[in-house]
Structures are given as structure tokens and as C-alpha cells.
CSV table of C-alpha atoms in Angstrom, one decimal:
chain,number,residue,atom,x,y,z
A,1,UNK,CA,-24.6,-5.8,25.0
A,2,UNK,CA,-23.9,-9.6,25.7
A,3,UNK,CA,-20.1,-8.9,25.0
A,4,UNK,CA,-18.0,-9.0,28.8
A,5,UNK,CA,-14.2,-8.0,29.6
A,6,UNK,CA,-11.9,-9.2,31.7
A,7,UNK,CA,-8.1,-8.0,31.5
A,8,UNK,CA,-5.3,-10.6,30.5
A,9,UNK,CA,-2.2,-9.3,31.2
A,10,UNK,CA,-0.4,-6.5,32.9
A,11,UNK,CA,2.2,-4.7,31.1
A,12,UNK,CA,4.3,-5.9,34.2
A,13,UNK,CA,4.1,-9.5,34.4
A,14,UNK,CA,3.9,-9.4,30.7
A,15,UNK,CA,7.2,-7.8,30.2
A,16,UNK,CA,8.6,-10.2,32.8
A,17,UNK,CA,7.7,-13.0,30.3
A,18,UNK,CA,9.4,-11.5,27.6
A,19,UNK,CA,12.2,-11.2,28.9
A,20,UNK,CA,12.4,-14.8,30.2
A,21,UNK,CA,11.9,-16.0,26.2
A,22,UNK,CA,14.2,-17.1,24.3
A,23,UNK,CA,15.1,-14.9,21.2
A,24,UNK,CA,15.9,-16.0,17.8
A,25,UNK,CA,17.9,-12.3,17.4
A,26,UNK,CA,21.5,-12.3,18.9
A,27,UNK,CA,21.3,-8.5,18.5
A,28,UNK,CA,18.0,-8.1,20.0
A,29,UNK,CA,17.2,-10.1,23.1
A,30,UNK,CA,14.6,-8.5,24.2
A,31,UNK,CA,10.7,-6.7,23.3
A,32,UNK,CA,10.3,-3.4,24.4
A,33,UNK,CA,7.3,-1.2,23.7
A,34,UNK,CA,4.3,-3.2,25.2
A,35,UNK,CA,1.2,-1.3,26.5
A,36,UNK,CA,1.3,0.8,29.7
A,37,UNK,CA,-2.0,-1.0,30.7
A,38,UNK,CA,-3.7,-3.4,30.9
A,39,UNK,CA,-4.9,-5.1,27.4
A,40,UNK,CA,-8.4,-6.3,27.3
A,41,UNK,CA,-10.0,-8.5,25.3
A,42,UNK,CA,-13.9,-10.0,25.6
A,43,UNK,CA,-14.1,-13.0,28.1
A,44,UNK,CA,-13.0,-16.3,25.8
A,45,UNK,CA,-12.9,-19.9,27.8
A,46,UNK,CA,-9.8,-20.7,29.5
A,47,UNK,CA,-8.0,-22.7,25.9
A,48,UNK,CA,-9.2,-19.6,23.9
A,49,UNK,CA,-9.9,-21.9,20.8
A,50,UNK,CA,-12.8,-23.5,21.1
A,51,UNK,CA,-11.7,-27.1,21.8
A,52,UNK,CA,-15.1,-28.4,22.3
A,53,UNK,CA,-16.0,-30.9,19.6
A,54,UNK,CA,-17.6,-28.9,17.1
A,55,UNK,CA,-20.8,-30.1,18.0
A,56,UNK,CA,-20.7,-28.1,21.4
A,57,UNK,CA,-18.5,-25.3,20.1
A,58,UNK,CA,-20.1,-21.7,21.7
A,59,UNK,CA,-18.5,-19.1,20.4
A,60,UNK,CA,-20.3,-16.8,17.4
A,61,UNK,CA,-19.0,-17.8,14.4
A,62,UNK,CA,-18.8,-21.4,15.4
A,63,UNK,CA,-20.0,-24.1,13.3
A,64,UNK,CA,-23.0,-24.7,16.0
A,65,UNK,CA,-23.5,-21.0,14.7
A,66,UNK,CA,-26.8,-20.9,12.8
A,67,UNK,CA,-29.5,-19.0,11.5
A,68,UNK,CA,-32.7,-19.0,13.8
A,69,UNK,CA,-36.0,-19.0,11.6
A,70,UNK,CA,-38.5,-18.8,14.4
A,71,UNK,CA,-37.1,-14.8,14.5
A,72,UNK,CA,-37.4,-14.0,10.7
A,73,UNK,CA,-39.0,-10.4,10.5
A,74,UNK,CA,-39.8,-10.0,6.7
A,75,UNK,CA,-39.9,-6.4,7.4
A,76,UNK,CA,-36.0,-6.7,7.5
A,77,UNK,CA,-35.4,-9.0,4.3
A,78,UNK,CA,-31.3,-8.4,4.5
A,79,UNK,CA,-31.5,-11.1,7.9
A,80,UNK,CA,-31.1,-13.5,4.9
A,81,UNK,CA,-27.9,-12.2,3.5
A,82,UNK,CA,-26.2,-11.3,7.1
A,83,UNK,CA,-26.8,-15.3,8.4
A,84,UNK,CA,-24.2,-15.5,5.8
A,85,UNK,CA,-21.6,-13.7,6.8
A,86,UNK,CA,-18.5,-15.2,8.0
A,87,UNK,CA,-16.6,-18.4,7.3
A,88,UNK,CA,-19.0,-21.0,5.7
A,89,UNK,CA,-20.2,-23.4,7.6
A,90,UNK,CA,-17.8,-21.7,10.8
A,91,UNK,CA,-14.3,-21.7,11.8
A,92,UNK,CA,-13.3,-25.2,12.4
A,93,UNK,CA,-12.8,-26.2,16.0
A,94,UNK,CA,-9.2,-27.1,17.2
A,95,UNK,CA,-9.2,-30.4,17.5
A,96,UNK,CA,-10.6,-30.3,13.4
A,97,UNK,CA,-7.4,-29.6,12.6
A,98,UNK,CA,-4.2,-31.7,12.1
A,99,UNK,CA,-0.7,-30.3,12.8
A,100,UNK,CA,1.7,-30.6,10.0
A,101,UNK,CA,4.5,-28.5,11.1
A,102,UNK,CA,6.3,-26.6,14.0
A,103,UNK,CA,8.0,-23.2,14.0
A,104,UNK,CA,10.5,-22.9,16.6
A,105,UNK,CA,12.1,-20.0,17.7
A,106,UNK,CA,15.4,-21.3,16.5
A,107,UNK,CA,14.5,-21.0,13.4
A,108,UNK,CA,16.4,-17.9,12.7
A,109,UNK,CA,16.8,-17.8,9.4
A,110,UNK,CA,15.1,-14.8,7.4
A,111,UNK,CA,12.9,-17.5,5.2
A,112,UNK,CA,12.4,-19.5,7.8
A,113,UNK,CA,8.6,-18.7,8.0
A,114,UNK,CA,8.0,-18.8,4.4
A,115,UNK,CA,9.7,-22.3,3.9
A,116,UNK,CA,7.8,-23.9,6.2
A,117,UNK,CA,4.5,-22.3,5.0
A,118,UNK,CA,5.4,-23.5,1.3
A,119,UNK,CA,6.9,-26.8,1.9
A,120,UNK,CA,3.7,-28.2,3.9
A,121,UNK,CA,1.9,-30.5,3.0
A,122,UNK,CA,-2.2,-30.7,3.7
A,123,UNK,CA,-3.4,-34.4,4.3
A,124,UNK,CA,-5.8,-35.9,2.0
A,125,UNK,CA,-9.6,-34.9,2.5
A,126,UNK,CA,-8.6,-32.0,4.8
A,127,UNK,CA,-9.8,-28.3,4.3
A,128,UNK,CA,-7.0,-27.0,6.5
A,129,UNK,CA,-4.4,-27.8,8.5
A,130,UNK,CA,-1.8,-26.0,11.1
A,131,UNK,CA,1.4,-24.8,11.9
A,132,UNK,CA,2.3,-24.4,15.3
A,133,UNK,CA,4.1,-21.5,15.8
A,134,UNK,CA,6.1,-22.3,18.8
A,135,UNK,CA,5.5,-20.1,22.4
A,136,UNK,CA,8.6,-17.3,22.6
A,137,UNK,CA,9.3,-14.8,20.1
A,138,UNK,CA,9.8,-14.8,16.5
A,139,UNK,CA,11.0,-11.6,14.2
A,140,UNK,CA,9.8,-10.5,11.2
A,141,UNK,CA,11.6,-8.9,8.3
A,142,UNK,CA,10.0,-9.6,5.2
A,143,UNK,CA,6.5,-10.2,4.7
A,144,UNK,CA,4.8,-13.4,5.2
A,145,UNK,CA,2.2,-15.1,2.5
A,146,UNK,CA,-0.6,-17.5,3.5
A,147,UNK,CA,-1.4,-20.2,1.6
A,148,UNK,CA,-4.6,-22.6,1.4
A,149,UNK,CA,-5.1,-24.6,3.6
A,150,UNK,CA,-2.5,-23.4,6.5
A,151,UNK,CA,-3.4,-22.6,9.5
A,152,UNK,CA,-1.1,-20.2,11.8
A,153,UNK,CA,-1.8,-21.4,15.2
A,154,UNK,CA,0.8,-19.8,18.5
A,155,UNK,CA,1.3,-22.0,21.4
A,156,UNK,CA,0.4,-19.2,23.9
A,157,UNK,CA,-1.3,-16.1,23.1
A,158,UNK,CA,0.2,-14.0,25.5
A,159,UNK,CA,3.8,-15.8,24.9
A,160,UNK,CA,4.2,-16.7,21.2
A,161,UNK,CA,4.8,-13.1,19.9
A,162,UNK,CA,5.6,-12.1,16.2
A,163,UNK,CA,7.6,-9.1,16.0
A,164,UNK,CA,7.5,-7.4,12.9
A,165,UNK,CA,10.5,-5.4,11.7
A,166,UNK,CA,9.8,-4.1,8.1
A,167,UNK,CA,10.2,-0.9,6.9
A,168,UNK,CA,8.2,0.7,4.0
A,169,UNK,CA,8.0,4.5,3.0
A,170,UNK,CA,4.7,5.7,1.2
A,171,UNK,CA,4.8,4.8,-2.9
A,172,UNK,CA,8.2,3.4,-2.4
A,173,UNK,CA,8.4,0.9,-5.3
A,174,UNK,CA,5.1,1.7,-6.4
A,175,UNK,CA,3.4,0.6,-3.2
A,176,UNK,CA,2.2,2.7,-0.8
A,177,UNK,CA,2.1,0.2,2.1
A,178,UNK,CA,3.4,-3.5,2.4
A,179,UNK,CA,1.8,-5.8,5.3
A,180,UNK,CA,3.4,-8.2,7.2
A,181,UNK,CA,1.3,-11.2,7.0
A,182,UNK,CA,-0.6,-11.8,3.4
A,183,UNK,CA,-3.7,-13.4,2.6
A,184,UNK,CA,-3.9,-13.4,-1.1
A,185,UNK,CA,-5.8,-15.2,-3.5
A,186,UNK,CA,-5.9,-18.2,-0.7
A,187,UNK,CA,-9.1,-19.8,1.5
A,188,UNK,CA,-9.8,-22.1,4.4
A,189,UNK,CA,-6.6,-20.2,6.3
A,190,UNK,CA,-6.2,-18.5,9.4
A,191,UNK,CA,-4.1,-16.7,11.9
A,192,UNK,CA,-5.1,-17.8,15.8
A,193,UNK,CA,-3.8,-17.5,19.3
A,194,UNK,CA,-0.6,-14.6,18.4
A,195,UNK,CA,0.5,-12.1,19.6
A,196,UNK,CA,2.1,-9.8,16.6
A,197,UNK,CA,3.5,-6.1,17.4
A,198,UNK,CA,5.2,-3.5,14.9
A,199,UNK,CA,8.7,-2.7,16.1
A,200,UNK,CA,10.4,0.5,15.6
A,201,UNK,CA,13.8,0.7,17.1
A,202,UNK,CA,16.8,1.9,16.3
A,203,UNK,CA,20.5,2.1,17.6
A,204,UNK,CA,19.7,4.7,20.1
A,205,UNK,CA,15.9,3.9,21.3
A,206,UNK,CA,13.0,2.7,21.1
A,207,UNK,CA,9.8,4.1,20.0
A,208,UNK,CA,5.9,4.3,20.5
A,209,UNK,CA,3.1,5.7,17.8
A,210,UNK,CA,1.7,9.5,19.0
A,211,UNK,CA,-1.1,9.2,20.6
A,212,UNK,CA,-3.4,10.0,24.1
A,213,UNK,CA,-6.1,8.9,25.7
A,214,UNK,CA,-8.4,6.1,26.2
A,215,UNK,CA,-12.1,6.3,26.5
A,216,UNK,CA,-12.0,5.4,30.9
A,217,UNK,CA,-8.6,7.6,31.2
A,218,UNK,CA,-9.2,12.0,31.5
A,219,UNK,CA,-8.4,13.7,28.2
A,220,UNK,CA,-4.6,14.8,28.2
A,221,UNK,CA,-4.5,18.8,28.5
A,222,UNK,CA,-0.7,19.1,28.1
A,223,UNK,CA,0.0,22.4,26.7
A,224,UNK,CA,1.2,22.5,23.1
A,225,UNK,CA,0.5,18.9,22.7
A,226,UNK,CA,1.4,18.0,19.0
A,227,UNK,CA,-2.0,16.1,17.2
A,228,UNK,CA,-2.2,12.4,16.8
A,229,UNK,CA,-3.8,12.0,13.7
A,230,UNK,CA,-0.8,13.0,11.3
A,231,UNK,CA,1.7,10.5,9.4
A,232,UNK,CA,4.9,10.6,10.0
A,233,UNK,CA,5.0,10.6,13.9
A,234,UNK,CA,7.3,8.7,16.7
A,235,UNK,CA,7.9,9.1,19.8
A,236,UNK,CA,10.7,7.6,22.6
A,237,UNK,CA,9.2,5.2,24.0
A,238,UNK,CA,11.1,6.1,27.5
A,239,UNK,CA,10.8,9.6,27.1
A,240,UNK,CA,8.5,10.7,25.2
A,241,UNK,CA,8.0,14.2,23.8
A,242,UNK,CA,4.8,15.1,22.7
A,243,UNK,CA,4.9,18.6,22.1
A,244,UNK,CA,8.1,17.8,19.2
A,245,UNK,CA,7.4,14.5,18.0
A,246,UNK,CA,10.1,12.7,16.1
A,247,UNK,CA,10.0,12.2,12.1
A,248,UNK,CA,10.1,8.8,10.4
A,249,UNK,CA,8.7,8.6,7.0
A,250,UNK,CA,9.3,4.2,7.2
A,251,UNK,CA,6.5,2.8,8.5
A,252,UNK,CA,4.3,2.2,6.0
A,253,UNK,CA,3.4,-1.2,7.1
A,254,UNK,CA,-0.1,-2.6,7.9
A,255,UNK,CA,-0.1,-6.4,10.2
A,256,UNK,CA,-2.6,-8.2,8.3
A,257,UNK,CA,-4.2,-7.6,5.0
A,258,UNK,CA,-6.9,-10.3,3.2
A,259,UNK,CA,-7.2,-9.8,-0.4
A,260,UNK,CA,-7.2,-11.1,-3.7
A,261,UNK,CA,-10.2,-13.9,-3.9
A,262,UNK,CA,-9.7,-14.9,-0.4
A,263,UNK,CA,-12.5,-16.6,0.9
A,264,UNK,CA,-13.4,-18.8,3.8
A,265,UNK,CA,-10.6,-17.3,6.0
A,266,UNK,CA,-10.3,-16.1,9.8
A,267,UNK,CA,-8.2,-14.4,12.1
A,268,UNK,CA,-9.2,-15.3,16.8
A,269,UNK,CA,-7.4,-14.8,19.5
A,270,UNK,CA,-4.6,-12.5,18.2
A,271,UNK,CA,-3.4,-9.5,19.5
A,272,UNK,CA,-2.0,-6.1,16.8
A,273,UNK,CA,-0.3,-3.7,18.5
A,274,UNK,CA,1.6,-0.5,17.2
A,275,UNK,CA,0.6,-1.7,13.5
A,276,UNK,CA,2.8,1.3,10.9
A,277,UNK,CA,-0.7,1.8,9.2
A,278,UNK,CA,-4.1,-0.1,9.0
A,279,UNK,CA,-3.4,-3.3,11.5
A,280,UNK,CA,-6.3,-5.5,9.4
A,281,UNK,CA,-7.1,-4.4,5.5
A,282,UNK,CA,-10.0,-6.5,3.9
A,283,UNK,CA,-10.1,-6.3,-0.2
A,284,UNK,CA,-13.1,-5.7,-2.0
A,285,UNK,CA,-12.9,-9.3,-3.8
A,286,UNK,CA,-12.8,-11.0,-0.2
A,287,UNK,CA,-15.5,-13.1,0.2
A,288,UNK,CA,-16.9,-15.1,3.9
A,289,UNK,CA,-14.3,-14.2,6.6
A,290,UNK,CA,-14.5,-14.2,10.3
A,291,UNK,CA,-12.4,-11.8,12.7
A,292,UNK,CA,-13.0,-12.5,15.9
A,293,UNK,CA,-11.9,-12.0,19.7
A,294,UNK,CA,-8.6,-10.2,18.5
A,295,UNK,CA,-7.5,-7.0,20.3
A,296,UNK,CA,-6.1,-4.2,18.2
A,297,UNK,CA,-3.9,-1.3,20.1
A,298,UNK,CA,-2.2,1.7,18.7
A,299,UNK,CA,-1.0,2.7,15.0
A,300,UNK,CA,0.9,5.0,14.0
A,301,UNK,CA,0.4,6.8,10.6
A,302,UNK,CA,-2.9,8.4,11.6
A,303,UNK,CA,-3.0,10.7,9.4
A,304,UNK,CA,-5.1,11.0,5.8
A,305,UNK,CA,-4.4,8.9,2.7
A,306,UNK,CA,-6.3,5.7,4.0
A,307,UNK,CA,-4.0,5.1,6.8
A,308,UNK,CA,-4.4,3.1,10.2
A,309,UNK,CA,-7.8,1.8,9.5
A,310,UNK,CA,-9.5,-1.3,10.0
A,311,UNK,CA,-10.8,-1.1,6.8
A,312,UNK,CA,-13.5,-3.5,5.1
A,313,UNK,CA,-14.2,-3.5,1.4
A,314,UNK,CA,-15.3,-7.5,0.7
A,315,UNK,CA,-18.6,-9.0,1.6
A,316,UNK,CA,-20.1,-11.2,3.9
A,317,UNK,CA,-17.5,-10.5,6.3
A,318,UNK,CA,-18.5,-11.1,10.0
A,319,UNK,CA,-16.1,-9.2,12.8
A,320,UNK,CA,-17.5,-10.2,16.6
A,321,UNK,CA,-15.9,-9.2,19.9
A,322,UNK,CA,-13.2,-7.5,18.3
A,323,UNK,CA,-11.6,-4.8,20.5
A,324,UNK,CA,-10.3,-1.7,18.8
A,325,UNK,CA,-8.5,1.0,20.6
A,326,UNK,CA,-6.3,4.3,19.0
A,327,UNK,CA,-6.7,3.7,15.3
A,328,UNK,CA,-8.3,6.1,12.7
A,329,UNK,CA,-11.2,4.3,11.8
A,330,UNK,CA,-13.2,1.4,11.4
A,331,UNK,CA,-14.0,2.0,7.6
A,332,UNK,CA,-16.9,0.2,5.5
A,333,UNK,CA,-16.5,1.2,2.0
A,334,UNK,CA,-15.4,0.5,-1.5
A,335,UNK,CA,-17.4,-3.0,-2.4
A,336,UNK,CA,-18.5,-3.7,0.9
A,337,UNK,CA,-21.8,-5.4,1.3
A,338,UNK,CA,-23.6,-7.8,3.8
A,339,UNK,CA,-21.1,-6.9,6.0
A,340,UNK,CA,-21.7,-7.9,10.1
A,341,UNK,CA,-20.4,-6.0,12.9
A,342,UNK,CA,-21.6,-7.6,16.1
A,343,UNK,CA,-20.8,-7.5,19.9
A,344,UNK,CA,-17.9,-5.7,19.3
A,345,UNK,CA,-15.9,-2.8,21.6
A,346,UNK,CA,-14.9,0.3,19.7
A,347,UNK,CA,-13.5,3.1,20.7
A,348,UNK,CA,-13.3,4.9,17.6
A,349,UNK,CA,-15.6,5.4,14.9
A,350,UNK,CA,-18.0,3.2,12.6
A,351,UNK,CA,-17.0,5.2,9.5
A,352,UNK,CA,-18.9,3.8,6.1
A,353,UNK,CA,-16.2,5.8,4.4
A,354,UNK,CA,-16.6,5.8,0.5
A,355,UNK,CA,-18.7,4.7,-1.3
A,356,UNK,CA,-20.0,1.2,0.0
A,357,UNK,CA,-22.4,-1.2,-1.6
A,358,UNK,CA,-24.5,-0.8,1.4
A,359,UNK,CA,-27.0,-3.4,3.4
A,360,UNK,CA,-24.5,-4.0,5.8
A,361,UNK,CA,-25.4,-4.3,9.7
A,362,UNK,CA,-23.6,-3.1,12.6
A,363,UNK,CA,-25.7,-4.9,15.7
A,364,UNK,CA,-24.5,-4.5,19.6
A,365,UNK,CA,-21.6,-3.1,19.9
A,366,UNK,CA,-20.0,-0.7,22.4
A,367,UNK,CA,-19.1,2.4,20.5
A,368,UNK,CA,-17.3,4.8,23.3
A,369,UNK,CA,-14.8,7.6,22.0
A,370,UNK,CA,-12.5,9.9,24.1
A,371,UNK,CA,-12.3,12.8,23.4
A,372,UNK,CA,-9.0,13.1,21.2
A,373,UNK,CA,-11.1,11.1,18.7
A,374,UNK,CA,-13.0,14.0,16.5
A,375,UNK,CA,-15.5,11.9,14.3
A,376,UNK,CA,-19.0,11.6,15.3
A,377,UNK,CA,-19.7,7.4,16.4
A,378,UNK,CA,-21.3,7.0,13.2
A,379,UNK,CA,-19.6,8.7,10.7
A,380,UNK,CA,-18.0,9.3,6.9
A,381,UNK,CA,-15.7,10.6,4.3
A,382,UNK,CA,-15.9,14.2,3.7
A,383,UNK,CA,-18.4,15.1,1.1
A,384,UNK,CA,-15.7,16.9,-1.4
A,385,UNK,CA,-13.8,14.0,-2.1
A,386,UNK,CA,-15.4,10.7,-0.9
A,387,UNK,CA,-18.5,9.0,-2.6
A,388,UNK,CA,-21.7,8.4,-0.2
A,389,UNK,CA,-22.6,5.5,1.6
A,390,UNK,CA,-24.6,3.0,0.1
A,391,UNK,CA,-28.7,2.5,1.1
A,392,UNK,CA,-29.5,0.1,4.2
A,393,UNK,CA,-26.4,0.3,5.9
A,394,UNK,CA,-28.5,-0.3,9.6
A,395,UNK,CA,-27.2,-0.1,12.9
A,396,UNK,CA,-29.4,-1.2,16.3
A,397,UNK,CA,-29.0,-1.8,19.8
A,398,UNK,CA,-25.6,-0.3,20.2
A,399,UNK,CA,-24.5,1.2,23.9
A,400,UNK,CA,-22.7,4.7,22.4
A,401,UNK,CA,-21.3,7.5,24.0
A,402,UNK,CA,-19.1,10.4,23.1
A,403,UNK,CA,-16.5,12.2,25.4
A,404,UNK,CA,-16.7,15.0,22.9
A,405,UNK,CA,-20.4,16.9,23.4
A,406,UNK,CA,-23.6,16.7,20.4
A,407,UNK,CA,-20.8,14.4,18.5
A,408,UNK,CA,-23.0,10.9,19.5
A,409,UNK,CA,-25.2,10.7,17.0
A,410,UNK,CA,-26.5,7.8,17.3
A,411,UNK,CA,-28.0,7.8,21.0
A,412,UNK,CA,-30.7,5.7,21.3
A,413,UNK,CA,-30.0,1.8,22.2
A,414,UNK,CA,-33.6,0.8,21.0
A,415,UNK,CA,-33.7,2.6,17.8
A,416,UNK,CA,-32.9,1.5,14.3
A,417,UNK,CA,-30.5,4.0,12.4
A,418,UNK,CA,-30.1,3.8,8.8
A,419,UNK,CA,-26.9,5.5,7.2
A,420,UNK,CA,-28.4,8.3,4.3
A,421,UNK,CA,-26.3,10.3,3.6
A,422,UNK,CA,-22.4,11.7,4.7
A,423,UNK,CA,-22.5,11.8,8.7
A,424,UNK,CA,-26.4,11.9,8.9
A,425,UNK,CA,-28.7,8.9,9.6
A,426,UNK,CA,-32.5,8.3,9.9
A,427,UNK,CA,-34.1,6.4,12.4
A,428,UNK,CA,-37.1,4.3,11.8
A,429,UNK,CA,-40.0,3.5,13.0
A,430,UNK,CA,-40.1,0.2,12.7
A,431,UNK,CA,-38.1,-2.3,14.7
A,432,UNK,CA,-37.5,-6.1,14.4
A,433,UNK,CA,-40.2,-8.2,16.2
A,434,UNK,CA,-37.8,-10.1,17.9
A,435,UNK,CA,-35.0,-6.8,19.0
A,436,UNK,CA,-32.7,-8.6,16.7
A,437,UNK,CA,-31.4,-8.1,13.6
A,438,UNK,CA,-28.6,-10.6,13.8
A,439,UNK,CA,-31.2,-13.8,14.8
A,440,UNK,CA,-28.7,-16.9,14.7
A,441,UNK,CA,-28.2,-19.0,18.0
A,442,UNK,CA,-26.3,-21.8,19.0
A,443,UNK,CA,-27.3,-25.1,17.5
């Protein structure tokens, strides 16, 4: 595992910053609600863009980010198809791009967002362009659509914060979830360097999704504890009670959703916290995306009906040092195919779900799951009322372990696994002749 981790920010000195930025909400100064620990994401350089010219870019998924023949196995055909995942040609380097607009926190107004999406304009011969979305924090309270070409770029990571204040009950209006920032039927667009955090406050407090443990903390052994992975669940954030969690039935809304014919897209560098249900949802139309160095901490509807996934259904989609924390799943299903999950650290499970195309690779990750999490590392949807996973899903050379015991099922670093069947692999015999599956290199 080439993937390393160093923390960013204490909840302290984080909260101290927010509280020192300027808010665009007279009746809400300030962000409360940020994690107890520290948040970790894998090492990036000290501008977390790459702002080499592209020519020297070193980050996967780069344009310098190719295909390296001298390690082509033939015994492994698919190494064809997974070169080709992600954004084609890579995710243009910073200085590629051309700012066309500015979003300031003063910008109060509840369309202020959208109008300055819509009314940009993308130079002549340029693929994309972006808006800076200026450091300090910015609310929410409709959702956002993308558009082609525009890029969303924050200031500061840690200091340009979207705070998303929606509220959605399940099937309400037809819909059973709305998401706060759309990708639909748009390509060469992105989302970089944000943070963006699901809200839920009301007059009397503020709240926190329902959960416990992570995979380095002990497993919480408070009696009566209620169970995480139900919908519907709140707690104080303050106080919270976990034996008689609150009720709200509201927050049906996912962070980031790509769909439509959406193509050539990315989201780096952001951090999702406390999405209402799945943080990132990928359609099964979505073609050549790249998700990548983004930290995604907590949900809250973790209960069944497809909720609080990170769900992939496109193709060619390539997601790299990705850190995923207290979610239900990572979920590989519906059209999904060609699909590249690389040096990536989970702590829940790799779940092709229903019914996937198959051939898609899940290559050195860290897969580590406390014990709250009940799903094997590799697992699926329940045999009653999910379709099977596809053929040649493969997974290799991924560090696992399991807090719960004989729930690892996938153990052995130097072995290939193939999916077969619901929560049951194989593993072959033979290996690659160069331990990778995933052969590309920097250029």
C-alpha cells in the first residue's frame, strides 16, 4: 500500500477558524458540528492541486498518468479497459485553468451560486474553466447544478466551507432524495479544494448523525446503545443520547451526485461530512470520472433503501486515495463496469451490491472495519432481493482486516480474489507477472 496519512486539522484549531470567518448568515454566525478528531486525508503536496505544469504533474489521475506497456500480462486482458478509467487524458492541472468568476461570501443571496454558475462565460478553445469560491463559509439552501465547462475551485480547503442546509423527506415530491451539488448531463467539470458539511440545526440545538466507532478507537460497549444503521436518526450534538436517539424524517439529502451523460468530470481535495444520505452517487450513464484525495466522514440515514452509500453504477470511473469513514457502503452495482478502486482507505465495506456489469478492479487499498460495521470486507446484497455480481470483478494486493472475527474474507495481500457469487469469492492461481493489475506510471 503506497497510500500515506498525515492528519490536517484538529477539531480545535479548526473550530477556531470558523469562528474567525466571516458568515454570509445574519442568523447563523457560526459552524458547529465538526469532527471530534482529527480528519485525515492521504499525504497531497503542500498546494493540494497539482500546480506543477502538467508535464510534471505526480498525482494518479494526472495527465502524466499513463498506461505502462512493458507490464502487460495477457493473462489479465481487462488491464486494457482499466488504463481507461478516469478523466480522459487526466484532470487538468491548476494553472490549465482560467478563472472566470469569484464567489464571495457576501454573496448572500439564495441564487447567488447558481447565477454565477449560469452567467459564466468559458473562453474560446478552453475545455474548462473556474470559479473561485472565495475562503470563509458559504450556505446552502437549494441545490446547486454544474454546468460544462465550470470548475468549482475553494480558496482554502480547510477554510472555504459549504454548508448545506436542505431538507428532503423520503418520496416527497416523487423523489426520494435531492443532493446538494448536481452533475447532470454536463462534462469537463469539477468540484476541488472544499470543504462541504450537511447541517442539521434547529432553534434549540444542534445535531450529529448516530454513530460509533472508528477502526483505531475500542468498540463502544454502552449498555442499550440504540444501532446506527437505521434511517431516521439524530442526535445533540452536545449531548448526545444514544440509547433514545432523536427522530427526523428530513434529511434525505446526498452532497454530490454525477448523473445523467456526465462524462470527463472530477471531484480532489474536498472534504463530505455528515452527508443526510449517500455523500457521492455515480449514475449508471456516467462515463470517465475521477474522485480523488477527498475525505468522506459520517452520514446519517444508514439504514436500508439505498441510503448513505458511496455508490457507483457508471463505467470507467477511477476513485484513488479516497478516505471513507462511517457510511453504509461502498456499492458497485447497477451498470457498473471497468470500474478502478485504487490506493484507497476504507473503513467500511467493498459491497458489489446488485447486479453489476462486472470486470471492475479494486487494487491496494486499506480495507479496515470496526467492529460496529457487520458486513464482511468484501461483500453484497442479500440474495432474496438483490441480483448477483457480475463475472471478473478482481480485487489484489489489499491490506484488510476485520475487528469483527471470520468476517475478513478476503485475507491474503498476494492473492487475486475474484467476486462469484453473493458474499463469496475465489481466489486464483494465477497472479500478474508484474504484482500489478493497475500497470500505469508517471510519464
Amino acid at each position: 500500500m503506497n497510500t500515506r496519512k498525515v492528519p490536517i486539522f484538529l477539531i480545535a484549531f479548526l473550530a477556531s477558524i470558523l469562528l474567525s470567518c466571516q458568515s454570509n448568515s445574519p442568523e447563523d454566525p457560526t459552524v458547529e458540528g465538526l469532527p471530534k478528531e482529527p480528519v485525515k486525508i492521504p499525504e497531497v503536496p503542500e498546494d493540494p492541486i497539482s500546480s506543477d505544469h502538467c508535464a510534471n504533474a505526480n498525482r494518479v489521475g494526472d495527465p502524466n498518468w499513463v498506461y505502462d506497456e512493458s507490464k502487460n500480462d495477457s493473462n489479465f486482458s481487462t488491464m486494457q479497459e482499466w488504463k481507461l478509467a478516469g478523466v480522459e487524458d487526466g484532470i487538468p492541472c491548476k494553472e490549465a485553468l482560467t478563472k472566470v468568476a469569484t464567489k464571495s461570501v457576501t454573496e448572500t443571496d439564495i441564487n447567488a451560486f447558481q447565477d454565477i454558475i449560469d452567467n459564466v462565460i468559458i473562453p474560446n478553445n478552453t475545455s474548462s474553466a473556474y470559479i473561485l469560491v472565495e475562503e470563509g463559509i458559504h450556505y446552502l439552501d437549494q441545490p446547486l447544478n454544474m454546468k460544462s465547462g465550470i470548475v468549482l475551485r475553494g480558496e482554502d480547503k480547510n477554510n472555504t466551507i459549504i454548508i448545506v442546509r436542505i431538507k428532503h423527506k423520503w418520496q416527497e415530491s416523487g423523489s426520494r432524495k435531492l443532493f446538494a451539488i448536481n452533475f447532470d448531463d454536463v462534462e469537463n467539470s469539477g468540484i476541488e479544494n472544499l470543504t462541504i458539511k450537511y447541517q442539521v440545526k434547529d432553534a434549540t440545538a444542534t445535531y450529529q448523525p448516530l454513530d460509533r466507532n472508528n477502526f483505531d478507537e475500542p468498540n463502544e460497549s454502552v449498555p442499550d446503545i440504540a444501532w446506527p444503521f437505521r434511517n431516521d436518526y439524530k442526535v445533540n450534538l452536545n449531548n448526545p443520547d444514544k440509547v433514545n436517539p432523536l427522530i427526523d424524517d428530513s434529511l434525505y439529502v446526498g452532497l454530490v451526485k454525477f448523473d445523467g451523460t456526465t462524462k470527463n468530470s472530477w471531484m480532489q481535495d474536498t472534504v463530505l461530512l455528515e452527508s443526510g444520505t449517500d455523500p457521492i452517487w455515480i449514475g449508471t450513464h456516467t462515463r470517465h470520472l475521477t474522485l480523488r484525495y477527498n475525505d468522506i466522514y459520517r452520514c446519517y440515514n444508514k439504514g436500508g433503501e439505498g441510503n448513505c452509500y458511496y455508490d457507483i453504477r457508471g463505467q470507467y470511473i477511477l476513485v484513488t486515495n479516497e478516505r471513507v469513514r462511517k457510511i453504509r457502503h461502498i456499492a458497485i452495482q447497477q451498470e457498473a463496469k471497468y470500474n478502478v478502486l485504487y490506493q484507497n482507505d476504507f473503513e467500511i465495506d467493498v459491497n458489489f451490491h446488485n447486479g453489476d456489469l462486472g470486470f471492475n478492479l479494486v487494487e491496494q487499498n486499506s480495507i479496515k472495519i470496526p467492529f460496529v460495521h457487520k458486513w464482511h470486507n468484501l461483500a453484497t446484497g442479500g440474495i432474496d432481493t438483490h441480483q448477483a455480481p457480475g463475472p471478473k470483478n478482481l480485487l489484489y494486493k489489499n491490506e484488510t482486516a476485520h475487528k469483527r472475527s471470520g468476517y475478513n474474507n478476503i485475507p491474503a495481500v498476494d492473492l487475486v480474489y475474484e467476486v462469484i457469487t453473493f458474499n463469496d469469492v475465489l481466489s486464483l492461481s494465477d497472479k500478474p507477472k508484474h504484482g500489478t493489475l493497475y500497470p500505469m506510471a508517471f510519464n
